[in-house]
Amino acid sequence: MKKTIIVVTQLLFLWLLNELGYFLVSSFDLPIPGSVIGMIILFLLLITGVVKLTWIDDASSLLIKHLAFFFIPIAVGLMNFGALFLKSGLSFLVVMIGSIVVGILVTGVVSQGLVIKKGGAEDGRIRHTA
């Protein structure tokens, strides 16, 4: 029961940050989605130490664990745009593949940089022990 209360409290905190982001967007007429502003606020709170990672860790883990479920409404909503996909599908495909490649490359470079910085690999290669 205590764990449930902790997770609900953490979820409420994350939801309030999200709502704060939407409030700031509507108040200042910002061209950025409110959810992104909320994530930026959370990021700033985490790097400044105002919010400790342990304060939101359980709720964050729960949300990440069930992340795939959040994409179901988006996928269903895309069904309304069949004509657009027929007209511009190749362009969308090129952009998606390019985004995937860039995302993988950036993730790999950052991961390798962090491993080297931490002292785990002098030459940039991660060694696996069997």
PDB file of C-alpha atoms in Angstrom:
ATOM      1  CA  MET A   1       0.000   0.000   0.000  1.00  0.00           C
ATOM      2  CA  LYS A   2       2.840   2.384   0.845  1.00  0.00           C
ATOM      3  CA  LYS A   3       4.500   1.728  -2.532  1.00  0.00           C
ATOM      4  CA  THR A   4       1.218   2.520  -4.320  1.00  0.00           C
ATOM      5  CA  ILE A   5       0.899   5.845  -2.490  1.00  0.00           C
ATOM      6  CA  ILE A   6       4.491   6.717  -3.407  1.00  0.00           C
ATOM      7  CA  VAL A   7       3.945   5.907  -7.090  1.00  0.00           C
ATOM      8  CA  VAL A   8       0.660   7.846  -7.207  1.00  0.00           C
ATOM      9  CA  THR A   9       2.316  10.848  -5.548  1.00  0.00           C
ATOM     10  CA  GLN A  10       5.191  10.730  -8.033  1.00  0.00           C
ATOM     11  CA  LEU A  11       2.752  10.437 -10.944  1.00  0.00           C
ATOM     12  CA  LEU A  12       0.854  13.449  -9.636  1.00  0.00           C
ATOM     13  CA  PHE A  13       4.081  15.437  -9.494  1.00  0.00           C
ATOM     14  CA  LEU A  14       4.957  14.497 -13.076  1.00  0.00           C
ATOM     15  CA  TRP A  15       1.414  15.316 -14.202  1.00  0.00           C
ATOM     16  CA  LEU A  16       1.621  18.734 -12.484  1.00  0.00           C
ATOM     17  CA  LEU A  17       4.861  19.487 -14.336  1.00  0.00           C
ATOM     18  CA  ASN A  18       3.127  18.521 -17.574  1.00  0.00           C
ATOM     19  CA  GLU A  19       0.199  20.807 -16.772  1.00  0.00           C
ATOM     20  CA  LEU A  20       2.617  23.606 -15.867  1.00  0.00           C
ATOM     21  CA  GLY A  21       4.177  23.199 -19.307  1.00  0.00           C
ATOM     22  CA  TYR A  22       0.767  23.519 -20.987  1.00  0.00           C
ATOM     23  CA  PHE A  23      -0.050  26.539 -18.825  1.00  0.00           C
ATOM     24  CA  LEU A  24       3.191  28.286 -19.794  1.00  0.00           C
ATOM     25  CA  VAL A  25       2.615  27.561 -23.490  1.00  0.00           C
ATOM     26  CA  SER A  26      -0.888  29.014 -23.387  1.00  0.00           C
ATOM     27  CA  SER A  27       0.141  31.990 -21.227  1.00  0.00           C
ATOM     28  CA  PHE A  28       3.136  33.023 -23.313  1.00  0.00           C
ATOM     29  CA  ASP A  29       1.890  31.725 -26.684  1.00  0.00           C
ATOM     30  CA  LEU A  30       4.986  29.566 -27.140  1.00  0.00           C
ATOM     31  CA  PRO A  31       5.414  27.536 -30.347  1.00  0.00           C
ATOM     32  CA  ILE A  32       6.541  24.444 -28.371  1.00  0.00           C
ATOM     33  CA  PRO A  33       4.219  21.682 -27.101  1.00  0.00           C
ATOM     34  CA  GLY A  34       3.372  21.953 -23.410  1.00  0.00           C
ATOM     35  CA  SER A  35       4.568  18.427 -22.729  1.00  0.00           C
ATOM     36  CA  VAL A  36       8.024  19.351 -24.038  1.00  0.00           C
ATOM     37  CA  ILE A  37       8.121  22.418 -21.798  1.00  0.00           C
ATOM     38  CA  GLY A  38       7.139  20.179 -18.867  1.00  0.00           C
ATOM     39  CA  MET A  39       9.998  17.795 -19.676  1.00  0.00           C
ATOM     40  CA  ILE A  40      12.425  20.708 -19.907  1.00  0.00           C
ATOM     41  CA  ILE A  41      11.279  21.929 -16.496  1.00  0.00           C
ATOM     42  CA  LEU A  42      11.756  18.428 -15.056  1.00  0.00           C
ATOM     43  CA  PHE A  43      15.212  18.212 -16.652  1.00  0.00           C
ATOM     44  CA  LEU A  44      16.215  21.569 -15.161  1.00  0.00           C
ATOM     45  CA  LEU A  45      14.905  20.550 -11.744  1.00  0.00           C
ATOM     46  CA  LEU A  46      16.890  17.304 -11.918  1.00  0.00           C
ATOM     47  CA  ILE A  47      20.210  18.810 -13.051  1.00  0.00           C
ATOM     48  CA  THR A  48      20.009  21.602 -10.476  1.00  0.00           C
ATOM     49  CA  GLY A  49      19.284  19.104  -7.700  1.00  0.00           C
ATOM     50  CA  VAL A  50      15.986  20.731  -6.731  1.00  0.00           C
ATOM     51  CA  VAL A  51      14.325  17.386  -7.495  1.00  0.00           C
ATOM     52  CA  LYS A  52      16.199  14.173  -6.755  1.00  0.00           C
ATOM     53  CA  LEU A  53      15.894  11.295  -9.203  1.00  0.00           C
ATOM     54  CA  THR A  54      14.791   9.009  -6.382  1.00  0.00           C
ATOM     55  CA  TRP A  55      11.735  11.244  -5.884  1.00  0.00           C
ATOM     56  CA  ILE A  56      10.345  10.255  -9.305  1.00  0.00           C
ATOM     57  CA  ASP A  57      12.139   6.968  -9.966  1.00  0.00           C
ATOM     58  CA  ASP A  58       9.259   4.552  -9.242  1.00  0.00           C
ATOM     59  CA  ALA A  59       6.703   6.439 -11.343  1.00  0.00           C
ATOM     60  CA  SER A  60       9.197   6.951 -14.165  1.00  0.00           C
ATOM     61  CA  SER A  61      10.017   3.253 -14.222  1.00  0.00           C
ATOM     62  CA  LEU A  62       6.319   2.411 -14.338  1.00  0.00           C
ATOM     63  CA  LEU A  63       5.713   4.798 -17.241  1.00  0.00           C
ATOM     64  CA  ILE A  64       8.711   3.522 -19.200  1.00  0.00           C
ATOM     65  CA  LYS A  65       7.694  -0.086 -18.560  1.00  0.00           C
ATOM     66  CA  HIS A  66       4.303   0.575 -20.193  1.00  0.00           C
ATOM     67  CA  LEU A  67       5.506   3.071 -22.810  1.00  0.00           C
ATOM     68  CA  ALA A  68       4.223   1.040 -25.767  1.00  0.00           C
ATOM     69  CA  PHE A  69       0.624   1.490 -24.614  1.00  0.00           C
ATOM     70  CA  PHE A  70       0.924   5.264 -25.024  1.00  0.00           C
ATOM     71  CA  PHE A  71       1.471   4.843 -28.772  1.00  0.00           C
ATOM     72  CA  ILE A  72      -1.755   2.929 -29.419  1.00  0.00           C
ATOM     73  CA  PRO A  73      -3.965   6.074 -29.677  1.00  0.00           C
ATOM     74  CA  ILE A  74      -1.438   7.661 -32.030  1.00  0.00           C
ATOM     75  CA  ALA A  75      -1.352   4.583 -34.269  1.00  0.00           C
ATOM     76  CA  VAL A  76      -5.150   4.441 -34.393  1.00  0.00           C
ATOM     77  CA  GLY A  77      -5.298   8.162 -35.165  1.00  0.00           C
ATOM     78  CA  LEU A  78      -2.933   7.713 -38.114  1.00  0.00           C
ATOM     79  CA  MET A  79      -5.576   5.584 -39.824  1.00  0.00           C
ATOM     80  CA  ASN A  80      -7.457   8.804 -40.586  1.00  0.00           C
ATOM     81  CA  PHE A  81      -4.594   9.977 -42.793  1.00  0.00           C
ATOM     82  CA  GLY A  82      -4.570   7.167 -45.383  1.00  0.00           C
ATOM     83  CA  ALA A  83      -4.833   9.558 -48.336  1.00  0.00           C
ATOM     84  CA  LEU A  84      -1.909  11.611 -47.067  1.00  0.00           C
ATOM     85  CA  PHE A  85       0.224   8.481 -46.724  1.00  0.00           C
ATOM     86  CA  LEU A  86      -0.659   7.426 -50.271  1.00  0.00           C
ATOM     87  CA  LYS A  87       0.329  10.844 -51.568  1.00  0.00           C
ATOM     88  CA  SER A  88       3.490  11.428 -49.502  1.00  0.00           C
ATOM     89  CA  GLY A  89       4.320   7.976 -48.163  1.00  0.00           C
ATOM     90  CA  LEU A  90       7.763   7.795 -49.750  1.00  0.00           C
ATOM     91  CA  SER A  91       8.746  11.143 -48.245  1.00  0.00           C
ATOM     92  CA  PHE A  92       7.546   9.989 -44.821  1.00  0.00           C
ATOM     93  CA  LEU A  93       9.488   6.749 -45.201  1.00  0.00           C
ATOM     94  CA  VAL A  94      12.719   8.582 -46.089  1.00  0.00           C
ATOM     95  CA  VAL A  95      12.305  10.955 -43.136  1.00  0.00           C
ATOM     96  CA  MET A  96      11.551   8.091 -40.721  1.00  0.00           C
ATOM     97  CA  ILE A  97      14.536   6.010 -41.860  1.00  0.00           C
ATOM     98  CA  GLY A  98      16.788   9.075 -41.702  1.00  0.00           C
ATOM     99  CA  SER A  99      15.537   9.876 -38.204  1.00  0.00           C
ATOM    100  CA  ILE A 100      16.149   6.321 -37.068  1.00  0.00           C
ATOM    101  CA  VAL A 101      19.690   6.306 -38.463  1.00  0.00           C
ATOM    102  CA  VAL A 102      20.524   9.689 -36.897  1.00  0.00           C
ATOM    103  CA  GLY A 103      19.006   8.596 -33.577  1.00  0.00           C
ATOM    104  CA  ILE A 104      21.009   5.371 -33.515  1.00  0.00           C
ATOM    105  CA  LEU A 105      24.232   7.176 -34.455  1.00  0.00           C
ATOM    106  CA  VAL A 106      23.784   9.890 -31.831  1.00  0.00           C
ATOM    107  CA  THR A 107      22.913   7.311 -29.178  1.00  0.00           C
ATOM    108  CA  GLY A 108      25.978   5.250 -30.081  1.00  0.00           C
ATOM    109  CA  VAL A 109      28.348   8.220 -30.029  1.00  0.00           C
ATOM    110  CA  VAL A 110      26.978   9.487 -26.706  1.00  0.00           C
ATOM    111  CA  SER A 111      27.095   5.996 -25.169  1.00  0.00           C
ATOM    112  CA  GLN A 112      30.679   5.459 -26.302  1.00  0.00           C
ATOM    113  CA  GLY A 113      31.643   8.894 -24.998  1.00  0.00           C
ATOM    114  CA  LEU A 114      30.139   8.124 -21.609  1.00  0.00           C
ATOM    115  CA  VAL A 115      31.925   4.766 -21.439  1.00  0.00           C
ATOM    116  CA  ILE A 116      35.252   6.406 -22.246  1.00  0.00           C
ATOM    117  CA  LYS A 117      34.626   9.241 -19.791  1.00  0.00           C
ATOM    118  CA  LYS A 118      33.810   6.738 -17.062  1.00  0.00           C
ATOM    119  CA  GLY A 119      37.061   4.920 -17.783  1.00  0.00           C
ATOM    120  CA  GLY A 120      35.438   1.726 -18.994  1.00  0.00           C
ATOM    121  CA  ALA A 121      37.250   1.559 -22.320  1.00  0.00           C
ATOM    122  CA  GLU A 122      40.389   3.401 -23.324  1.00  0.00           C
ATOM    123  CA  ASP A 123      39.985   2.833 -27.056  1.00  0.00           C
ATOM    124  CA  GLY A 124      36.224   3.426 -27.177  1.00  0.00           C
ATOM    125  CA  ARG A 125      35.245  -0.223 -27.458  1.00  0.00           C
ATOM    126  CA  ILE A 126      33.043  -1.857 -24.893  1.00  0.00           C
ATOM    127  CA  ARG A 127      34.424  -5.225 -23.858  1.00  0.00           C
ATOM    128  CA  HIS A 128      32.053  -7.984 -22.916  1.00  0.00           C
ATOM    129  CA  THR A 129      33.194 -10.684 -20.571  1.00  0.00           C
ATOM    130  CA  ALA A 130      31.752 -14.139 -20.912  1.00  0.00           C
TER     131      ALA A 130
END
